Each structure stands twice: as C-alpha cells, then as structure tokens.
C-alpha cells in the first residue's frame, strides 16, 4: 500500500483513481476497515502467486527513532546495531514484524512484510508474546502447508 518512499500520497499519484484525494483521506482516517483483513488478503495473494514446498516466515524487531516522548510506545531502547552515527541508547518505538520470505523471478530472496505490532512503553508483554500473536493472526491461512 505504501511506496518505496513510504507515503500513501505517492501511491495515490501513481494510480488511476476514480475519486478525489479527500475521499481516500477520509477512508484512511475515519473508515471502518481492518489492517488484519488487509494483511490476510495480501497473504492469500502471495500464497496463490508463489509455489514452495515450505513457507518461510520471519519475525524481527525494529526501533523507529522518535524525538517525542509522547509518541505511542516511545521509550529508551538500547541501539544494538552499533551504528556509529547513533548513541548507544535511543528514544523510539519498538515494533515486532512478521514477514513471508519468498523468491523474486530472478531467484533472489525477498521478505514481504505482513503485520507489525507496536510494543507498549510500559508493559510486561514481551517480544515473543507479540510475535506469537502475529503468527496466530494469520495461521489459518497456512492449513495444509509446511511452515
């Protein structure tokens, strides 16, 4: 749904659309739609498009840097990537991500993101519990497949 630059507006400009921008904006902001239903439909499309003996899923966590302490789930995280341009501890939001690993037509592997879950700033919920929740959300789509 997002473009390589990460903006919904770029997607709107790339598509041939029938409605004005405000219609899509209102749908995104106020509409009754489900990210989970969108992710499941995307997974059905991917599974119909690729043929594998085994379906590979990947789970990873990522920290999105934030300047604001008021952002949802924002707290201090250890920056374990050891990037030289960042301090050892950074302010940010931690997300746990679920992706399916498949191959492009050129046989190069690619990870297609399915779902993300924002980790709360103050919670006893661990990353493994969040990862388990993401897998349970899409597990019904893998019936009869080796995962």
mmCIF file of C-alpha atoms in Angstrom:
data_model
loop_
_atom_site.group_PDB
_atom_site.id
_atom_site.type_symbol
_atom_site.label_atom_id
_atom_site.label_comp_id
_atom_site.label_asym_id
_atom_site.label_seq_id
_atom_site.Cartn_x
_atom_site.Cartn_y
_atom_site.Cartn_z
ATOM 1 C CA UNK A 1 0.000 0.000 0.000
ATOM 2 C CA UNK A 2 2.936 2.303 0.570
ATOM 3 C CA UNK A 3 5.532 3.314 -1.983
ATOM 4 C CA UNK A 4 9.304 2.902 -1.548
ATOM 5 C CA UNK A 5 9.339 6.407 -0.052
ATOM 6 C CA UNK A 6 6.684 5.318 2.439
ATOM 7 C CA UNK A 7 3.908 7.762 1.684
ATOM 8 C CA UNK A 8 0.286 6.967 0.871
ATOM 9 C CA UNK A 9 0.050 10.163 -1.188
ATOM 10 C CA UNK A 10 2.705 8.850 -3.593
ATOM 11 C CA UNK A 11 0.591 5.746 -4.115
ATOM 12 C CA UNK A 12 -2.431 7.926 -4.888
ATOM 13 C CA UNK A 13 -0.434 9.817 -7.528
ATOM 14 C CA UNK A 14 0.804 6.578 -9.151
ATOM 15 C CA UNK A 15 -2.637 5.004 -9.548
ATOM 16 C CA UNK A 16 -5.504 5.757 -11.862
ATOM 17 C CA UNK A 17 -8.155 6.659 -9.327
ATOM 18 C CA UNK A 18 -11.835 7.469 -9.679
ATOM 19 C CA UNK A 19 -12.314 9.611 -6.586
ATOM 20 C CA UNK A 20 -10.735 12.776 -5.264
ATOM 21 C CA UNK A 21 -7.909 12.651 -2.725
ATOM 22 C CA UNK A 22 -10.236 13.730 0.102
ATOM 23 C CA UNK A 23 -12.333 10.579 -0.353
ATOM 24 C CA UNK A 24 -9.300 8.348 0.172
ATOM 25 C CA UNK A 25 -8.045 10.511 3.025
ATOM 26 C CA UNK A 26 -11.365 10.187 4.843
ATOM 27 C CA UNK A 27 -11.395 6.439 4.199
ATOM 28 C CA UNK A 28 -7.907 6.049 5.665
ATOM 29 C CA UNK A 29 -8.547 8.299 8.652
ATOM 30 C CA UNK A 30 -12.148 7.537 9.534
ATOM 31 C CA UNK A 31 -13.174 4.475 7.596
ATOM 32 C CA UNK A 32 -14.149 1.142 9.056
ATOM 33 C CA UNK A 33 -11.536 -1.238 7.704
ATOM 34 C CA UNK A 34 -9.159 -3.745 9.201
ATOM 35 C CA UNK A 35 -5.390 -3.951 8.852
ATOM 36 C CA UNK A 36 -5.674 -7.624 9.740
ATOM 37 C CA UNK A 37 -8.134 -8.297 6.903
ATOM 38 C CA UNK A 38 -5.839 -6.410 4.523
ATOM 39 C CA UNK A 39 -2.813 -8.462 5.654
ATOM 40 C CA UNK A 40 -4.720 -11.734 5.301
ATOM 41 C CA UNK A 41 -5.841 -10.838 1.788
ATOM 42 C CA UNK A 42 -2.269 -9.886 0.866
ATOM 43 C CA UNK A 43 -1.076 -13.242 2.250
ATOM 44 C CA UNK A 44 -3.669 -15.086 0.151
ATOM 45 C CA UNK A 45 -2.397 -13.247 -2.927
ATOM 46 C CA UNK A 46 1.234 -14.132 -2.131
ATOM 47 C CA UNK A 47 0.420 -17.797 -1.457
ATOM 48 C CA UNK A 48 -1.518 -18.023 -4.739
ATOM 49 C CA UNK A 49 1.365 -16.435 -6.661
ATOM 50 C CA UNK A 50 4.287 -18.496 -5.388
ATOM 51 C CA UNK A 51 4.847 -22.218 -5.163
ATOM 52 C CA UNK A 52 7.061 -23.577 -2.417
ATOM 53 C CA UNK A 53 7.410 -26.863 -0.604
ATOM 54 C CA UNK A 54 7.896 -24.930 2.630
ATOM 55 C CA UNK A 55 6.621 -21.457 3.536
ATOM 56 C CA UNK A 56 9.210 -19.444 5.463
ATOM 57 C CA UNK A 57 8.125 -16.753 7.908
ATOM 58 C CA UNK A 58 10.484 -14.263 9.541
ATOM 59 C CA UNK A 59 9.991 -12.364 12.777
ATOM 60 C CA UNK A 60 12.138 -9.357 13.619
ATOM 61 C CA UNK A 61 12.016 -6.316 15.827
ATOM 62 C CA UNK A 62 12.873 -2.797 14.787
ATOM 63 C CA UNK A 63 13.141 0.537 16.555
ATOM 64 C CA UNK A 64 11.757 3.622 14.842
ATOM 65 C CA UNK A 65 13.561 6.670 16.193
ATOM 66 C CA UNK A 66 11.312 9.299 17.762
ATOM 67 C CA UNK A 67 12.132 12.725 19.163
ATOM 68 C CA UNK A 68 8.864 12.938 21.094
ATOM 69 C CA UNK A 69 8.421 11.114 24.376
ATOM 70 C CA UNK A 70 4.656 11.411 23.864
ATOM 71 C CA UNK A 71 4.554 9.154 20.791
ATOM 72 C CA UNK A 72 2.664 5.901 21.494
ATOM 73 C CA UNK A 73 5.034 3.241 22.829
ATOM 74 C CA UNK A 74 8.005 5.613 22.787
ATOM 75 C CA UNK A 75 10.765 4.885 25.300
ATOM 76 C CA UNK A 76 14.525 4.492 25.586
ATOM 77 C CA UNK A 77 15.939 1.461 23.722
ATOM 78 C CA UNK A 78 19.417 0.006 23.523
ATOM 79 C CA UNK A 79 20.656 0.529 19.983
ATOM 80 C CA UNK A 80 22.211 -2.904 19.436
ATOM 81 C CA UNK A 81 23.049 -2.241 15.789
ATOM 82 C CA UNK A 82 26.183 -0.354 16.900
ATOM 83 C CA UNK A 83 25.674 2.329 14.273
ATOM 84 C CA UNK A 84 28.429 4.919 14.552
ATOM 85 C CA UNK A 85 26.104 7.869 13.948
ATOM 86 C CA UNK A 86 23.776 6.933 16.848
ATOM 87 C CA UNK A 87 24.294 6.829 20.597
ATOM 88 C CA UNK A 88 24.129 3.525 22.486
ATOM 89 C CA UNK A 89 20.612 4.359 23.763
ATOM 90 C CA UNK A 90 17.932 5.996 21.615
ATOM 91 C CA UNK A 91 14.357 7.254 22.042
ATOM 92 C CA UNK A 92 11.979 5.321 19.829
ATOM 93 C CA UNK A 93 9.099 2.953 19.222
ATOM 94 C CA UNK A 94 9.750 -0.785 19.077
ATOM 95 C CA UNK A 95 7.749 -2.874 16.635
ATOM 96 C CA UNK A 96 7.706 -6.623 16.116
ATOM 97 C CA UNK A 97 7.260 -7.513 12.433
ATOM 98 C CA UNK A 98 6.106 -10.648 10.627
ATOM 99 C CA UNK A 99 7.145 -11.257 7.011
ATOM 100 C CA UNK A 100 6.963 -14.075 4.483
ATOM 101 C CA UNK A 101 10.181 -14.986 2.688
ATOM 102 C CA UNK A 102 9.818 -15.801 -0.996
ATOM 103 C CA UNK A 103 11.876 -15.504 -4.171
ATOM 104 C CA UNK A 104 11.723 -12.954 -6.942
ATOM 105 C CA UNK A 105 11.644 -14.065 -10.561
ATOM 106 C CA UNK A 106 15.430 -13.547 -10.568
ATOM 107 C CA UNK A 107 15.638 -16.165 -7.759
ATOM 108 C CA UNK A 108 16.771 -13.573 -5.199
ATOM 109 C CA UNK A 109 15.101 -13.933 -1.803
ATOM 110 C CA UNK A 110 12.797 -11.152 -0.656
ATOM 111 C CA UNK A 111 10.907 -10.562 2.600
ATOM 112 C CA UNK A 112 7.361 -9.272 2.154
ATOM 113 C CA UNK A 113 6.086 -7.617 5.347
ATOM 114 C CA UNK A 114 2.686 -8.794 6.561
ATOM 115 C CA UNK A 115 1.975 -7.416 10.012
ATOM 116 C CA UNK A 116 3.609 -5.225 12.636
ATOM 117 C CA UNK A 117 2.795 -4.841 16.298
ATOM 118 C CA UNK A 118 3.775 -1.808 18.340
ATOM 119 C CA UNK A 119 5.261 -2.744 21.699
ATOM 120 C CA UNK A 120 3.734 -0.730 24.553
ATOM 121 C CA UNK A 121 6.047 1.570 26.503
ATOM 122 C CA UNK A 122 5.054 0.141 29.856
ATOM 123 C CA UNK A 123 4.040 -3.467 29.691
ATOM 124 C CA UNK A 124 5.114 -6.933 30.716
ATOM 125 C CA UNK A 125 4.287 -8.195 27.239
ATOM 126 C CA UNK A 126 7.468 -9.465 25.653
ATOM 127 C CA UNK A 127 8.515 -9.541 22.046
ATOM 128 C CA UNK A 128 7.996 -13.307 21.868
ATOM 129 C CA UNK A 129 4.391 -12.924 23.038
ATOM 130 C CA UNK A 130 3.858 -10.237 20.380
ATOM 131 C CA UNK A 131 5.434 -12.469 17.721
ATOM 132 C CA UNK A 132 3.173 -15.335 18.770
ATOM 133 C CA UNK A 133 0.153 -13.030 18.442
ATOM 134 C CA UNK A 134 1.173 -12.072 14.889
ATOM 135 C CA UNK A 135 1.608 -15.711 13.856
ATOM 136 C CA UNK A 136 -1.752 -16.694 15.380
ATOM 137 C CA UNK A 137 -3.421 -13.877 13.416
ATOM 138 C CA UNK A 138 -2.507 -15.490 10.080
ATOM 139 C CA UNK A 139 -2.069 -19.160 10.986
ATOM 140 C CA UNK A 140 -5.395 -20.217 9.466
ATOM 141 C CA UNK A 141 -4.055 -19.304 6.008
ATOM 142 C CA UNK A 142 -1.324 -21.950 6.248
ATOM 143 C CA UNK A 143 -3.511 -25.009 6.751
ATOM 144 C CA UNK A 144 -2.097 -27.869 4.701
ATOM 145 C CA UNK A 145 1.253 -26.112 4.152
ATOM 146 C CA UNK A 146 4.611 -26.761 5.775
ATOM 147 C CA UNK A 147 5.683 -23.606 7.602
#
